[in-house]
Amino acid sequence: VPALLGDGSEGDSGGGSPESGASPGTSPSDLRFHRLHGANAVITNGGRTALRQNCRSEFNDAIVISN
């Protein structure tokens, strides 16, 4: 069976595969949450961490987006 592009076989680093968690050309340390977020979300740690302050009582409006 011929190797498929991006399947992690010989000669393919697999860096751009969905399983890697990062888009090609970015390292996981470059991924940050955007400064705009829902009212029930908090961005901390220089954009590296997103939290819901009242996670046991409030569920809605805790939307975050990463780069």
Coordinates of C-alpha atoms in Angstrom, one line a residue:
V1 CA 0.0 0.0 0.0
P2 CA 1.5 3.4 -0.9
A3 CA 2.1 5.9 1.9
L4 CA -0.4 8.7 2.2
L5 CA 0.8 12.3 2.6
G6 CA 0.8 13.3 6.2
D7 CA 0.3 9.8 7.6
G8 CA 3.6 9.9 9.7
S9 CA 5.3 7.3 7.5
E10 CA 8.9 7.4 6.2
G11 CA 10.1 10.8 5.2
D12 CA 7.1 12.6 6.6
S13 CA 7.6 14.6 9.8
G14 CA 3.9 14.8 10.4
G15 CA 4.3 18.4 11.6
G16 CA 1.2 19.7 9.7
S17 CA -1.1 16.8 10.7
P18 CA -4.2 17.6 12.8
E19 CA -2.9 15.4 15.6
S20 CA 0.2 17.6 16.1
G21 CA -1.9 20.4 17.8
A22 CA -0.2 23.2 15.9
S23 CA -0.4 24.6 12.4
P24 CA 2.6 24.3 10.2
G25 CA 5.3 26.9 11.1
T26 CA 4.1 27.4 14.7
S27 CA 5.3 25.8 17.8
P28 CA 2.9 24.9 20.7
S29 CA 4.5 27.7 22.7
D30 CA 3.3 30.3 20.1
L31 CA -0.4 29.4 20.6
R32 CA -2.2 32.0 22.7
F33 CA -5.8 32.8 23.5
H34 CA -7.1 36.0 22.0
R35 CA -7.6 39.0 24.3
L36 CA -11.3 39.2 23.5
H37 CA -13.4 36.6 25.2
G38 CA -16.8 35.9 26.7
A39 CA -17.9 37.5 29.9
N40 CA -17.4 34.3 32.0
A41 CA -13.9 33.6 30.7
V42 CA -10.6 34.8 32.0
I43 CA -7.4 34.7 30.1
T44 CA -4.2 34.4 32.2
N45 CA -0.6 33.4 32.0
G46 CA 0.2 35.8 29.1
G47 CA -2.6 34.3 27.0
R48 CA -1.6 30.7 27.5
T49 CA -4.4 29.8 29.9
A50 CA -8.2 30.2 29.7
L51 CA -10.5 29.7 32.7
R52 CA -14.2 29.9 33.6
Q53 CA -14.3 31.7 37.0
N54 CA -17.7 30.3 38.1
C55 CA -17.4 26.9 36.3
R56 CA -19.9 25.2 38.7
S57 CA -22.6 27.8 38.4
E58 CA -22.1 29.5 35.0
F59 CA -21.7 27.7 31.7
N60 CA -22.7 30.1 29.0
D61 CA -20.7 33.0 27.6
A62 CA -17.3 31.5 28.3
I63 CA -16.1 31.5 24.7
V64 CA -12.4 31.8 23.9
I65 CA -10.5 31.8 20.6
S66 CA -6.9 30.9 20.0
N67 CA -4.6 32.1 17.3

